CSV table of C-alpha atoms in Angstrom, one decimal:
chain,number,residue,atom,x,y,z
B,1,UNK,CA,-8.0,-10.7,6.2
B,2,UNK,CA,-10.1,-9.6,3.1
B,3,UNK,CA,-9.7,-11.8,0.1
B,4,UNK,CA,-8.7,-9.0,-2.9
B,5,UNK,CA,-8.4,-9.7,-6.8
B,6,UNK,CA,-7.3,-7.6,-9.7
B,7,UNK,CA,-7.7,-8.7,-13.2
B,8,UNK,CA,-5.9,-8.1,-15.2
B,9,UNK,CA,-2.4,-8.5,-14.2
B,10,UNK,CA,-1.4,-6.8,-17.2
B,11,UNK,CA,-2.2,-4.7,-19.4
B,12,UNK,CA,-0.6,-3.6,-22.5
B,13,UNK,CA,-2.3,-0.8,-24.3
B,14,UNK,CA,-1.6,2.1,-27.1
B,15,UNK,CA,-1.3,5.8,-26.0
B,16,UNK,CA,-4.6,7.3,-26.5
B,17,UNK,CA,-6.7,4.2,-25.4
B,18,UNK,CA,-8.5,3.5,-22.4
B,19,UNK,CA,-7.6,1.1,-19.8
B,20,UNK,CA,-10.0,-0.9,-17.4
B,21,UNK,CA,-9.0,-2.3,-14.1
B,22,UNK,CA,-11.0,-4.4,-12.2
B,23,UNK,CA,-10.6,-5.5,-8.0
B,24,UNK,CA,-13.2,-7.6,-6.5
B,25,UNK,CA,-13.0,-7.8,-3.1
B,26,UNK,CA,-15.0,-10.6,0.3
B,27,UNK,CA,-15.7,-8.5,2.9
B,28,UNK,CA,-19.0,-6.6,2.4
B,29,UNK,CA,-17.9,-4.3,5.2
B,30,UNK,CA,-15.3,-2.6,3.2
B,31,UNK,CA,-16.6,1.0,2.5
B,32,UNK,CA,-13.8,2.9,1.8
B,33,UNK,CA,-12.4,1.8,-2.1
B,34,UNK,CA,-8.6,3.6,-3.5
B,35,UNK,CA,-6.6,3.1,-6.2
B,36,UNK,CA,-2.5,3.3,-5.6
B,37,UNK,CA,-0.5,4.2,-8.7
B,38,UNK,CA,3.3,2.8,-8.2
B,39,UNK,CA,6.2,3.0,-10.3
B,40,UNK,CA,9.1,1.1,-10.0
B,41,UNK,CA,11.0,1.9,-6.3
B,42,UNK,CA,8.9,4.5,-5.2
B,43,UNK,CA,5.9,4.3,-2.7
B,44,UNK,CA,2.2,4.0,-3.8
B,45,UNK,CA,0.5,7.0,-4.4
B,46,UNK,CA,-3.1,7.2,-4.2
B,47,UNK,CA,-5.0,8.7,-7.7
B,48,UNK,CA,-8.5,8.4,-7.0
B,49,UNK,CA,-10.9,6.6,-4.2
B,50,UNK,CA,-14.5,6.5,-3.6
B,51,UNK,CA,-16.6,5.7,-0.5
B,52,UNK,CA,-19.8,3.4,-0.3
B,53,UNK,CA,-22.3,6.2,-0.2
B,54,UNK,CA,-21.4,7.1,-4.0
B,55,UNK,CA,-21.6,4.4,-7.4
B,56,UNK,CA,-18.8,6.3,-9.6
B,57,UNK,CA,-16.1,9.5,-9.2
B,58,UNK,CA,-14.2,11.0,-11.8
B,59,UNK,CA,-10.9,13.3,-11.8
B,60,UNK,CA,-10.2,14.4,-15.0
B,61,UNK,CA,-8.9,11.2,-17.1
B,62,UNK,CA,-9.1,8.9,-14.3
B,63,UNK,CA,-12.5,7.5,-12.8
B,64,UNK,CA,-13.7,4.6,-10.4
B,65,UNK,CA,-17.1,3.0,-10.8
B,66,UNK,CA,-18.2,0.7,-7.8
B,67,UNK,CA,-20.4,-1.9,-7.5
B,68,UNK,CA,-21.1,-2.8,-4.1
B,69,UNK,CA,-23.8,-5.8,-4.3
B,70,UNK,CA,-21.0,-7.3,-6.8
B,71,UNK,CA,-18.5,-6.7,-4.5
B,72,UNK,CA,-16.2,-4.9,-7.2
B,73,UNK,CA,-15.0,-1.8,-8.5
B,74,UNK,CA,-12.7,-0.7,-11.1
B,75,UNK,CA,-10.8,2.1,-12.8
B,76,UNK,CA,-10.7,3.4,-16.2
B,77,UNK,CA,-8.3,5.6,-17.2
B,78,UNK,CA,-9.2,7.2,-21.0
B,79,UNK,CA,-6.7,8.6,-23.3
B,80,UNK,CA,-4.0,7.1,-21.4
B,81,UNK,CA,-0.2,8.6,-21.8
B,82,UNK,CA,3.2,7.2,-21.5
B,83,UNK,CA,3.1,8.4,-18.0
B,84,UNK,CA,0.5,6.5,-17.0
B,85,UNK,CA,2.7,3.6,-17.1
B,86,UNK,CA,2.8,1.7,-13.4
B,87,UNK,CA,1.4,-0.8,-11.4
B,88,UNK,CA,-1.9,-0.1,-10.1
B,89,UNK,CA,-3.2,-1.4,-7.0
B,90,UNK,CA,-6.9,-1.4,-5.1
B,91,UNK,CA,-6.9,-1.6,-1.6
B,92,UNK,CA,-10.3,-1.6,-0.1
B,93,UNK,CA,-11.1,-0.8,3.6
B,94,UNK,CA,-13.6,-1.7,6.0
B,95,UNK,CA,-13.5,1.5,8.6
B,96,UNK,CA,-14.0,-0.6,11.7
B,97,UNK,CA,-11.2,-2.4,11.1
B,98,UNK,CA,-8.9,0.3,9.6
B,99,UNK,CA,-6.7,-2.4,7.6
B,100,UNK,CA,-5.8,-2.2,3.6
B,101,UNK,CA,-5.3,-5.0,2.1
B,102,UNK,CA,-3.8,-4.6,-1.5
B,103,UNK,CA,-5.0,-6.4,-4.4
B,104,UNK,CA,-2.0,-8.1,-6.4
B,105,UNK,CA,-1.5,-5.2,-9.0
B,106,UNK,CA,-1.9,-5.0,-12.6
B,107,UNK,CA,1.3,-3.4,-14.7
B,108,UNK,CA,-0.4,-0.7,-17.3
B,109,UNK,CA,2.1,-0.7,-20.0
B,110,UNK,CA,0.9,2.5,-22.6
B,111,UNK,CA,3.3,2.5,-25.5
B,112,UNK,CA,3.8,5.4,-27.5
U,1,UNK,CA,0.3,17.0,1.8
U,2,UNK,CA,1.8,15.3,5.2
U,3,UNK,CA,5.0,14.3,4.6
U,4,UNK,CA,7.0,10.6,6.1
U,5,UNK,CA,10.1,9.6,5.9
U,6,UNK,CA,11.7,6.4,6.6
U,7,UNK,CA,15.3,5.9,7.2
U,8,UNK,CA,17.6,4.3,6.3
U,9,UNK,CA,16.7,4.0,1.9
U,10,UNK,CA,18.7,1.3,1.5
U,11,UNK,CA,20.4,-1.3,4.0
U,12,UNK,CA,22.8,-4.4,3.0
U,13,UNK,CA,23.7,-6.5,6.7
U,14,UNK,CA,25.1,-10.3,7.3
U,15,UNK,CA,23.0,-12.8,7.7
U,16,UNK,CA,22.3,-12.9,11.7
U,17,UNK,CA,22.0,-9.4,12.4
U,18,UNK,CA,19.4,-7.2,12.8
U,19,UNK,CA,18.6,-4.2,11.2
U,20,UNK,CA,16.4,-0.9,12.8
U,21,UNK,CA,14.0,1.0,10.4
U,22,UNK,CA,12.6,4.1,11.5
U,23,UNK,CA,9.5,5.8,10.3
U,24,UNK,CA,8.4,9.2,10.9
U,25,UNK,CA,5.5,11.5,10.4
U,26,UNK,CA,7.0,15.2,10.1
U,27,UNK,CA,4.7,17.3,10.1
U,28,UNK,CA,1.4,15.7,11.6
U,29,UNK,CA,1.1,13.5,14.4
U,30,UNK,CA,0.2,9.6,13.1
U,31,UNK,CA,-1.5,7.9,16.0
U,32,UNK,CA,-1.7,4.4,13.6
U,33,UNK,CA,1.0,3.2,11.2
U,34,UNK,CA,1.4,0.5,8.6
U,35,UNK,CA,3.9,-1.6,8.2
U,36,UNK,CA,4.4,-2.8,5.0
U,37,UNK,CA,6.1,-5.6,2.7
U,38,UNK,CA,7.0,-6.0,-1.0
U,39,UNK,CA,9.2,-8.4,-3.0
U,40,UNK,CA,9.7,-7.8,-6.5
U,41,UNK,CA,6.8,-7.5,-8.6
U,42,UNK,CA,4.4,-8.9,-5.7
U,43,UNK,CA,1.9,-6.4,-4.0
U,44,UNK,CA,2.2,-4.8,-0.3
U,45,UNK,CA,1.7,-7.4,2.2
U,46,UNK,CA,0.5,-5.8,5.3
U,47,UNK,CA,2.9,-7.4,8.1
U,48,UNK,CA,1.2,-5.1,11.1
U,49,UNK,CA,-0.7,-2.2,12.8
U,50,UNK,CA,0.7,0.1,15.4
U,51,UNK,CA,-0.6,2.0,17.5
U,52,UNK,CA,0.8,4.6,19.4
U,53,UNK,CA,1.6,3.8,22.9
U,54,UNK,CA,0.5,0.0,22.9
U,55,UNK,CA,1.3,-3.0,21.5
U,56,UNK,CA,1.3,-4.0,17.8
U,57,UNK,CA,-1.3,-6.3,15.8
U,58,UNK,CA,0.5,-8.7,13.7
U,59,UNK,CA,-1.1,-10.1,10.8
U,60,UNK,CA,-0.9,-13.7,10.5
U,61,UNK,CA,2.1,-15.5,9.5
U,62,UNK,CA,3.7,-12.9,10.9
U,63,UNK,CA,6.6,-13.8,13.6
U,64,UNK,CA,5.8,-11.1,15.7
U,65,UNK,CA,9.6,-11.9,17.4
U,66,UNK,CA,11.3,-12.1,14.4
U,67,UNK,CA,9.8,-8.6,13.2
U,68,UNK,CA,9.5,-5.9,16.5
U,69,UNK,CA,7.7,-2.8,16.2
U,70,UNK,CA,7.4,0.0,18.4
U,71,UNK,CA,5.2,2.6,18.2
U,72,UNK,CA,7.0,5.0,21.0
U,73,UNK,CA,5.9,8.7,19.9
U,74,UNK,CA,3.0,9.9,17.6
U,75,UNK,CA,6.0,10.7,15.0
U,76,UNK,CA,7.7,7.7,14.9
U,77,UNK,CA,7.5,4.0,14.6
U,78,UNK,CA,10.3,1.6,13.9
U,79,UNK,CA,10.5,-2.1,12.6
U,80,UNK,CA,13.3,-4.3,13.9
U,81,UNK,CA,14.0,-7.3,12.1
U,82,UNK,CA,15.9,-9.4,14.3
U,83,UNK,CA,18.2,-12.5,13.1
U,84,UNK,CA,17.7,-11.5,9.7
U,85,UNK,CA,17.9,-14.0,7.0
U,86,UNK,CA,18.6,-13.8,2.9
U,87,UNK,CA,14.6,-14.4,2.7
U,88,UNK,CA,13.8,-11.2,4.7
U,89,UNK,CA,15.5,-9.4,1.7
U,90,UNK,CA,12.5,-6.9,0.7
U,91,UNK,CA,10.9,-3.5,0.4
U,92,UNK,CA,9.8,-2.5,3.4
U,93,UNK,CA,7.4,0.3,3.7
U,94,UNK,CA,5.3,2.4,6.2
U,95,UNK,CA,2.6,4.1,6.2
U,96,UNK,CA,0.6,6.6,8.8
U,97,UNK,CA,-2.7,7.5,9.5
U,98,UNK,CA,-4.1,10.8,9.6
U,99,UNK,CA,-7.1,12.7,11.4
U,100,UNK,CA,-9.3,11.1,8.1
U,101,UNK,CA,-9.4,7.5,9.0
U,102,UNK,CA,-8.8,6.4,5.5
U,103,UNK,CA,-5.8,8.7,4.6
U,104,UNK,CA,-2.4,7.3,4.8
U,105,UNK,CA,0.6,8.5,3.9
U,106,UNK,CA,3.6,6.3,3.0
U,107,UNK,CA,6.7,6.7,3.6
U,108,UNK,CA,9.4,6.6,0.4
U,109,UNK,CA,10.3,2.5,1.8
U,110,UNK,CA,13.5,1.0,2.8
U,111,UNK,CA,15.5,-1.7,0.7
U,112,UNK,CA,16.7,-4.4,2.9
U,113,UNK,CA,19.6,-6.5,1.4
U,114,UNK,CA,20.6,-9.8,3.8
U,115,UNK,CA,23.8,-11.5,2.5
């Protein structure tokens, strides 16, 4: 299976900062690139994605810049909100295969 | 947006048994579905890939008998875990696939409990 990082594994920040998430990923097949937002005992949701055709996407305070050559991709989220506390995960995608493989989360903790 | 359930939410059994978790798609027909693991604080391991109508792919490390799957219907799939043992004790979750190849929708996850 594809070999997925996230660094950092945590990440404590103050409400109104921005927070930068980054997953590097092997398998230079993957062209399909989410990010899960999960808080604790739910399922994953999924808050943003991009495909290979496109470098960055951006949803209102949430955005995802990808770097295929480099085999990474990230998201930033700006003026970040107690809400926005979770643990975010990547999960890229290679369509022929039709497999995610999650990378090993990073907590956001945004204190008030 | 397409809505799965899984049942049951929470499960506590003896060590030995086995417990049956069901996954359905309610309102849209999931012809692939996830299967899903998570200890505490660890990500989702992917444990396999069902299809409907045929057999499951196991990811490796996997015991494909000590974890059954069957993909009967295009609403539901269910996870056995046979013999189970305290170290089976997890979230499970599952996810389907949609018409858009990369959409999947997960399913709210079950909490397994082996004693």
């Amino acid at each position: 299976g594809e070999n997925v990082e996230q660094h950092p594994s945590t990440l404590s920040v103050q409400e109104g900062d921005s927070a930068v998430i980054k997953c590097t990923y092997s398998d230079s097949a993957s062209n399909y690139f989410p990010w899960y937002k999960q808080e604790l005992g739910k399922r994953p949701q999924l808050i943003i994605d991009i495909r290979s055709n496109v470098g960055e996407k951006k949803d209102q305070r949430i955005a995802v810049t990808l770097n295929k050559t480099a085999k990474h991709f990230s998201l930033h989220i700006t003026e970040t909100q107690p809400e926005d506390s979770a643990v975010y995960f990547c999960a890229p995608m290679a369509y022929n295969f039709n497999k995610f493989y999650f990378g090993s989360g990073t907590k956001l903790n945004v204190k008030p | 947006g397409a809505v799965v359930s899984q049942h049951p939410s929470r499960v506590i059994c003896k060590s030995g048994t086995s417990v049956k978790i069901e996954c359905r798609s309610l309102d849209f027909q999931a012809t692939t579905m996830f299967w899903y693991r998570q200890f505490p604080k660890q990500s989702l391991m992917l444990m396999a890939t069902s299809n409907e109508g045929s057999k499951a792919t196991y990811e490796q490390g996997v015991e494909k008998d000590k974890f059954l799957i069957n993909h009967a219907s295009l609403t539901l799939s269910t996870l056995t875990v046979t013999s189970a043992h305290p170290e089976d004790s997890s979230f499970y979750i599952c996810s389907a696939g949609g018409l858009v190849i990369e959409t999947q929708y997960f399913g709210p996850g079950t909490r397994l409990l082996v004693l």
